[in-house]
Coordinates of C-alpha atoms in Angstrom, one line a residue:
M1 CA -34.6 144.2 76.4
V2 CA -32.3 142.5 78.7
A3 CA -32.8 145.2 81.3
F4 CA -36.7 144.7 81.1
L5 CA -36.2 141.0 81.5
L6 CA -34.0 141.4 84.5
I7 CA -36.6 143.7 86.0
L8 CA -38.9 140.6 85.9
S9 CA -36.5 138.1 87.0
L10 CA -34.9 139.9 90.0
A11 CA -37.9 139.7 92.3
G12 CA -37.2 135.9 92.4
A13 CA -33.7 136.2 92.3
G14 CA -31.3 133.8 94.3
C15 CA -27.6 133.4 94.6
G16 CA -25.7 130.3 94.9
E17 CA -23.5 127.8 95.8
R18 CA -26.3 125.6 94.4
R19 CA -26.9 123.6 97.7
Q20 CA -29.8 122.2 99.4
A21 CA -31.0 122.0 102.9
E22 CA -29.0 119.1 104.7
D23 CA -32.2 117.3 105.7
P24 CA -35.3 118.8 103.8
A25 CA -38.7 117.5 104.5
H26 CA -39.2 116.3 101.1
I27 CA -42.5 115.1 100.0
P28 CA -43.2 113.8 96.5
Q29 CA -46.1 115.8 94.8
A30 CA -47.9 112.8 93.2
E31 CA -48.7 111.0 96.3
E32 CA -49.2 114.0 98.7
T33 CA -50.9 116.8 97.0
D34 CA -54.8 116.8 96.5
T35 CA -55.4 120.6 95.9
A36 CA -57.2 122.5 93.2
A37 CA -54.8 124.9 91.1
K38 CA -54.6 128.5 91.9
A39 CA -57.5 130.7 92.0
G40 CA -55.6 133.9 91.6
V41 CA -52.1 135.7 91.5
L42 CA -51.0 139.1 92.4
S43 CA -48.4 140.3 89.8
C44 CA -47.2 143.9 88.6
G45 CA -50.2 145.6 90.7
Y46 CA -52.9 143.5 89.2
F47 CA -54.7 140.7 91.2
F48 CA -55.7 138.1 88.6
E49 CA -58.7 136.0 89.5
E50 CA -60.6 133.4 87.3
D51 CA -63.4 135.8 87.1
G52 CA -62.0 139.2 86.8
I53 CA -59.0 141.5 87.5
L54 CA -58.7 143.8 90.4
S55 CA -56.2 146.6 90.7
M56 CA -55.4 149.9 92.5
E57 CA -54.6 153.4 91.4
K58 CA -53.2 155.8 94.0
E59 CA -56.5 156.4 95.8
H60 CA -59.0 153.8 94.6
F61 CA -59.6 150.1 94.1
L62 CA -60.6 149.4 90.3
Y63 CA -62.1 146.0 88.9
S64 CA -62.5 144.7 85.2
D65 CA -64.0 141.6 83.6
W66 CA -61.6 139.7 81.5
E67 CA -63.5 140.6 78.4
P68 CA -63.6 143.3 77.6
V69 CA -61.1 144.6 80.0
E70 CA -62.3 148.0 81.0
F71 CA -61.2 149.1 84.6
D72 CA -63.6 151.1 86.6
Y73 CA -63.9 152.1 90.3
I74 CA -65.6 149.2 92.4
C75 CA -68.1 151.8 93.9
M76 CA -71.5 151.1 92.5
D77 CA -73.2 154.5 93.3
S78 CA -73.8 156.2 90.0
T79 CA -74.0 159.6 91.7
C80 CA -70.7 159.5 93.5
S81 CA -67.9 161.5 92.0
H82 CA -65.1 159.3 93.4
R83 CA -63.4 162.2 94.7
N84 CA -64.6 162.3 98.2
E85 CA -63.6 160.2 101.2
S86 CA -67.0 158.6 101.3
C87 CA -66.4 156.8 98.1
S88 CA -66.6 153.1 98.6
A89 CA -63.8 152.4 96.2
G90 CA -61.5 154.5 98.2
V91 CA -58.4 153.0 99.7
I92 CA -57.8 153.0 103.5
R93 CA -56.3 156.3 104.5
D94 CA -54.1 156.6 107.8
E95 CA -50.9 158.2 108.8
E96 CA -49.2 154.9 109.2
S97 CA -50.0 153.7 105.7
A98 CA -46.9 151.8 104.2
L99 CA -48.5 152.1 100.6
K100 CA -48.6 148.5 100.0
D101 CA -52.2 147.8 99.9
F102 CA -54.1 145.5 97.5
S103 CA -57.4 143.7 97.3
L104 CA -59.0 140.6 96.0
L105 CA -62.4 139.1 95.8
Y106 CA -63.2 135.9 97.5
Q107 CA -66.7 134.2 97.8
D108 CA -68.5 137.4 97.1
R109 CA -66.3 139.4 99.7
L110 CA -63.8 142.0 98.9
I111 CA -60.7 141.5 101.1
I112 CA -58.4 144.4 101.6
L113 CA -55.0 143.9 103.0
H114 CA -53.9 147.2 104.5
A115 CA -50.1 147.4 105.5
C116 CA -49.0 149.8 108.2
S117 CA -45.5 150.6 109.4
Q118 CA -44.3 152.3 112.7
F119 CA -41.2 154.3 113.1
V120 CA -39.1 153.1 116.1
D121 CA -36.2 155.0 117.4
N122 CA -33.7 152.1 118.8
D123 CA -30.7 154.3 119.6
T124 CA -30.0 157.8 118.0
S125 CA -26.9 159.8 119.0
K126 CA -24.2 161.6 117.2
E127 CA -22.1 158.6 116.4
V128 CA -25.1 156.2 115.5
W129 CA -28.5 156.3 114.0
D130 CA -30.4 153.2 114.8
Y131 CA -34.2 153.2 113.8
S132 CA -36.7 150.6 112.5
L133 CA -39.8 150.3 110.3
V134 CA -41.9 147.7 112.2
Y135 CA -44.8 146.2 109.9
Q136 CA -48.3 144.9 110.5
T137 CA -51.2 144.2 108.2
D138 CA -54.9 144.8 108.9
V139 CA -57.2 142.7 107.1
Y140 CA -60.6 144.1 106.1
E141 CA -63.9 142.5 104.8
A142 CA -66.3 144.4 102.7
D143 CA -69.0 144.1 100.2
P144 CA -67.6 143.8 96.8
D145 CA -68.2 147.5 96.0
G146 CA -66.1 148.2 98.9
S147 CA -68.8 149.4 101.2
N148 CA -69.6 147.9 104.9
R149 CA -65.8 147.6 105.5
R150 CA -65.0 145.9 108.9
K151 CA -61.5 144.8 110.2
M152 CA -61.5 141.0 110.8
A153 CA -57.8 140.6 111.7
T154 CA -54.3 142.2 112.4
F155 CA -50.9 140.4 112.2
P156 CA -47.3 141.3 112.2
G157 CA -45.6 141.8 109.1
S158 CA -46.6 142.8 105.5
I159 CA -46.3 141.9 101.9
G160 CA -42.8 142.9 100.5
S161 CA -44.4 144.7 97.3
P162 CA -47.6 144.1 95.5
T163 CA -46.2 145.6 92.3
V164 CA -43.4 143.0 91.5
S165 CA -44.1 140.0 89.6
H166 CA -45.5 137.0 91.3
A167 CA -46.0 138.6 94.5
A168 CA -48.8 136.4 95.9
V169 CA -50.8 133.4 95.1
L170 CA -54.4 132.5 96.0
M171 CA -55.1 128.9 96.4
G172 CA -57.7 126.7 98.2
G173 CA -59.1 129.8 100.2
K174 CA -55.5 130.8 101.4
L175 CA -53.4 133.5 100.4
Y176 CA -49.6 133.0 100.3
F177 CA -47.1 136.0 100.2
G178 CA -43.9 137.2 102.1
G179 CA -42.4 140.1 103.3
P180 CA -40.8 142.0 106.4
T181 CA -41.9 142.2 109.7
E182 CA -39.0 144.7 110.5
V183 CA -36.5 146.7 108.7
R184 CA -33.9 148.1 110.8
D185 CA -31.2 150.7 109.6
V186 CA -28.1 151.3 111.6
I187 CA -25.9 154.1 110.3
D188 CA -22.5 154.6 111.9
Q189 CA -20.9 158.0 111.4
D190 CA -16.9 158.0 111.6
I191 CA -14.7 160.9 112.4
Q192 CA -14.3 161.8 108.9
G193 CA -18.1 162.2 108.4
E194 CA -18.6 159.2 106.1
Q195 CA -21.3 156.6 106.9
A196 CA -21.5 153.0 107.3
I197 CA -25.1 151.7 106.5
K198 CA -26.3 148.1 107.6
I199 CA -29.7 147.2 106.8
L200 CA -31.1 144.3 108.9
T201 CA -34.3 142.4 107.7
S202 CA -36.8 140.4 109.8
D203 CA -39.1 138.5 107.7
A204 CA -41.4 135.4 107.0
V205 CA -43.7 133.8 104.5
Y206 CA -47.5 134.3 105.4
C207 CA -50.5 132.0 104.8
L208 CA -53.8 133.8 105.3
D209 CA -56.9 131.8 105.6
L210 CA -59.6 134.0 103.9
N211 CA -62.4 131.6 105.7
D212 CA -61.6 132.5 109.3
Y213 CA -58.6 135.0 108.8
T214 CA -56.1 133.0 110.8
V215 CA -52.5 133.3 109.6
E216 CA -49.7 130.8 109.5
T217 CA -46.1 131.9 109.2
F218 CA -43.2 129.9 107.5
A219 CA -39.6 130.4 107.0
V220 CA -39.5 133.0 109.8
A221 CA -36.0 134.9 110.1
E222 CA -34.7 137.5 112.0
N223 CA -31.9 140.3 111.3
K224 CA -30.8 139.1 108.0
E225 CA -28.5 141.6 106.6
G226 CA -29.7 143.4 103.4
G227 CA -33.2 144.2 101.8
Y228 CA -35.2 141.2 100.3
Q229 CA -37.7 140.5 97.7
Y230 CA -40.4 137.8 97.6
Q231 CA -41.9 135.9 95.1
F232 CA -44.5 133.1 94.7
Y233 CA -45.6 130.5 92.2
E234 CA -48.0 127.4 92.0
Y235 CA -47.1 124.3 90.1
D236 CA -48.9 120.9 90.2
G237 CA -50.8 122.2 93.4
M238 CA -47.5 123.0 95.3
I239 CA -46.6 126.7 96.3
Y240 CA -43.1 127.9 95.7
A241 CA -41.5 130.7 97.5
T242 CA -38.1 132.5 96.7
I243 CA -36.8 134.9 99.1
S244 CA -33.8 136.9 97.6
D245 CA -31.7 140.0 98.1
C246 CA -30.9 139.6 94.4
R247 CA -27.2 140.0 94.8
N248 CA -25.6 137.5 97.5
S249 CA -28.2 135.2 98.8
A250 CA -31.5 133.2 98.3
V251 CA -33.6 130.6 99.8
W252 CA -36.2 128.7 97.9
Y253 CA -39.1 126.8 99.7
R254 CA -41.7 124.5 98.5
M255 CA -45.1 124.3 100.6
N256 CA -47.6 121.6 100.5
P257 CA -51.1 123.1 101.1
G258 CA -52.5 119.6 101.8
T259 CA -50.2 118.7 104.5
G260 CA -49.2 122.3 105.7
V261 CA -45.5 121.2 105.3
C262 CA -42.8 123.9 104.2
E263 CA -39.5 122.5 103.1
E264 CA -36.4 124.5 101.9
I265 CA -35.4 123.0 98.7
L266 CA -32.6 125.0 97.6
H267 CA -30.2 127.6 99.2
F268 CA -28.0 129.9 97.0
D269 CA -25.0 132.0 98.2
T270 CA -22.8 133.1 95.6
D271 CA -24.5 133.3 92.1
V272 CA -28.0 134.7 91.3
A273 CA -30.4 132.0 90.3
M274 CA -33.7 132.9 88.5
F275 CA -36.6 130.4 89.3
E276 CA -38.8 129.7 86.3
G277 CA -41.2 126.9 87.1
A278 CA -41.5 123.2 88.1
I279 CA -42.7 120.0 86.7
G280 CA -43.4 117.4 89.3
D281 CA -40.3 117.1 91.5
T282 CA -38.0 119.0 89.0
V283 CA -37.4 122.8 89.1
Y284 CA -36.1 125.0 86.1
Y285 CA -34.0 127.9 86.5
W286 CA -31.2 130.0 85.0
Y287 CA -28.2 132.0 86.4
L288 CA -28.0 135.8 86.1
D289 CA -24.3 135.7 85.7
S290 CA -24.6 134.5 82.2
G291 CA -28.3 134.1 81.2
K292 CA -27.6 131.9 78.4
T293 CA -28.1 128.4 79.9
F294 CA -31.3 127.0 81.1
Y295 CA -31.0 124.4 83.8
A296 CA -33.3 121.5 85.4
R297 CA -32.6 119.9 88.9
D298 CA -34.6 117.3 90.7
I299 CA -35.5 118.1 94.4
A300 CA -33.7 115.5 96.0
V301 CA -30.6 115.3 98.2
G302 CA -27.4 115.1 96.1
A303 CA -29.3 115.7 92.9
E304 CA -27.2 117.1 90.1
E305 CA -28.2 120.0 88.0
R306 CA -28.6 119.3 84.2
E307 CA -28.5 121.7 81.3
I308 CA -31.7 121.7 79.3
M309 CA -30.8 124.4 76.4
E310 CA -28.2 127.1 75.7
V311 CA -29.4 130.3 73.8
T312 CA -27.3 132.1 71.5
G313 CA -27.3 135.6 70.0
E314 CA -25.6 138.6 71.5
N315 CA -28.9 139.9 73.0
M316 CA -30.4 136.8 74.0
I317 CA -31.0 135.5 77.4
V318 CA -33.0 132.6 78.7
V319 CA -37.0 133.5 78.4
P320 CA -38.9 130.5 79.3
L321 CA -42.5 129.3 80.1
V322 CA -43.3 126.2 82.1
L323 CA -46.9 125.0 81.2
D324 CA -48.6 121.6 81.2
G325 CA -45.7 119.5 81.5
Q326 CA -43.8 121.2 78.8
V327 CA -41.2 124.0 78.7
L328 CA -41.2 126.8 76.1
C329 CA -37.8 128.7 75.6
M330 CA -37.2 131.6 73.4
T331 CA -34.6 130.7 70.9
D332 CA -34.9 133.6 68.3
S333 CA -36.4 137.2 68.4
R334 CA -36.5 140.6 67.1
F335 CA -37.0 143.3 69.5
G336 CA -38.7 146.6 68.6
G337 CA -38.8 148.1 65.1
E338 CA -41.4 147.7 62.4
D339 CA -41.1 143.7 62.3
P340 CA -40.9 142.3 65.9
M341 CA -41.0 138.6 66.5
A342 CA -40.3 135.9 69.2
E343 CA -39.7 132.2 68.4
Y344 CA -40.0 129.6 71.3
T345 CA -38.8 126.0 71.0
V346 CA -41.0 123.7 72.8
L347 CA -39.3 121.0 74.9
D348 CA -40.4 118.1 77.0
C349 CA -39.5 117.9 80.7
D350 CA -36.1 116.5 79.9
G351 CA -35.1 119.0 77.1
N352 CA -36.0 117.0 74.1
V353 CA -37.4 119.4 71.1
L354 CA -41.0 118.8 70.4
D355 CA -42.2 122.0 68.3
T356 CA -41.5 125.5 67.5
I357 CA -44.0 128.4 68.0
R358 CA -43.4 131.8 66.3
Y359 CA -45.0 135.1 67.3
D360 CA -45.3 138.1 64.9
D361 CA -44.8 140.3 68.2
Y362 CA -42.2 140.3 70.7
I363 CA -44.0 138.3 73.5
T364 CA -42.5 137.1 77.0
F365 CA -44.8 135.3 79.7
L366 CA -46.0 136.2 83.0
D367 CA -48.4 133.7 84.5
V368 CA -51.4 131.3 83.9
V369 CA -54.7 131.5 85.9
G370 CA -57.3 128.9 85.0
D371 CA -57.6 128.8 81.2
K372 CA -55.9 132.2 80.7
I373 CA -52.4 132.9 79.8
I374 CA -51.0 136.4 80.8
Y375 CA -48.0 137.7 79.0
F376 CA -46.1 140.8 78.0
K377 CA -46.1 142.5 74.6
L378 CA -44.0 145.3 73.3
N379 CA -46.5 147.8 71.5
S380 CA -45.7 150.0 68.3
D381 CA -44.7 152.8 70.7
S382 CA -42.0 150.7 72.4
E383 CA -44.2 150.5 75.7
W384 CA -44.6 147.1 77.5
E385 CA -48.2 145.9 77.9
I386 CA -49.9 143.1 79.6
W387 CA -52.3 140.8 77.5
W388 CA -54.1 137.5 77.9
A389 CA -55.5 134.7 75.8
D390 CA -57.0 131.3 76.3
R391 CA -54.2 128.7 77.0
K392 CA -55.7 126.6 73.9
D393 CA -54.3 129.6 71.8
L394 CA -50.9 129.5 73.0
S395 CA -49.7 129.1 69.4
D396 CA -51.6 132.1 68.3
L397 CA -51.3 134.9 70.9
S398 CA -50.5 137.5 68.2
K399 CA -54.2 137.3 66.9
K400 CA -56.2 135.9 69.8
G401 CA -55.0 138.2 72.6
V402 CA -56.9 140.7 74.8
R403 CA -55.1 143.8 76.1
I404 CA -55.2 144.3 79.9
G405 CA -53.1 147.4 80.4
F406 CA -49.6 148.9 80.7
F407 CA -46.8 147.2 82.6
F408 CA -46.3 149.1 86.0
R409 CA -49.2 151.6 85.0
I410 CA -52.9 150.8 85.3
D411 CA -55.4 152.1 82.8
T412 CA -57.9 154.0 85.0
P413 CA -61.3 155.5 84.3
G414 CA -59.6 158.9 84.5
D415 CA -57.0 157.8 81.7
R416 CA -60.0 157.1 79.3
D417 CA -61.7 160.6 80.2
N418 CA -58.4 162.4 79.2
E419 CA -58.1 160.4 75.9
D420 CA -61.7 161.5 75.0

């Protein structure tokens, strides 16, 4: 259980001395933000939108309505076998593919982001191997069935990974995500034949406007040592981004879509902190070194972190959900077996107890899109599945939920054929 929860959390890990930028461009949300809530999120290989869900298997783009959830090829040609290169559901194939592609629907258009990588030999000798992967993203526009594709833009860089949780956010016609522009490996060979490996990453946060395909970059950095992961959230009309190496460092940013301002809100240098949400100008998180205490902190210079709740139990770590100005935190659970369960305590923004919700399944939360809560549930075969339910049915997920598919594995039409 703990290992699974850490897989979800590490994508947004930070580490920390728990310090802020010395002079952040702090903008209160209530006064400055006038933007609609997010219209879609990319998580675990699925692009969840208000009207449906897109995904990708190895060679095809797939789509499903929310109810029933039945993924099928986006190709609408009834005579197509979906096994040839002319199929409109096929992914973009080229020798420089970085295997990071994903798609979404926007204003009756299929938008495909195709990541490419180019190998660059910086300096290779007997003593040193020095090479880079330089990334770029090609943006394609197509009809909803994938036909009539045309390249609309190209920009340096790519998404870090479309299969981590919270990989991208769609809001106000703009897509927010982050990833490398270049990853450089420098391998020194000493006289004993041992290797000293250094990874240098240059990266940025990208904002792709789907109306005119222009790209803005934020938080641009060059030659940071280590590999990084990127995670994006929306709360109260603001975009939050975490960039972390999951071990030694992380920076958290907040972007105001209305003003275009990006501010560094927290910088961690020693201990891994897991971002879990925000209410107004308060962020919520926990630290990986213990995992037992849930914290809150106002985004203001010199603000002190405060303890919201401490969980007990040998196998318990903080498992929260921030929703509608309240915080849910798992305080009891039974993982696996014939009688799984999960109990959440409902708190107000300051940590005062309001209610308790009990589920007859082991349930953890992923995200919220429109009126839908997306969550994980362990099935009877001890496999993790992704489900959704109306947010009004938050207290009744065990009975009202709709299954989407497996965690990190897409249910494709071929899977159903094999079952038949």
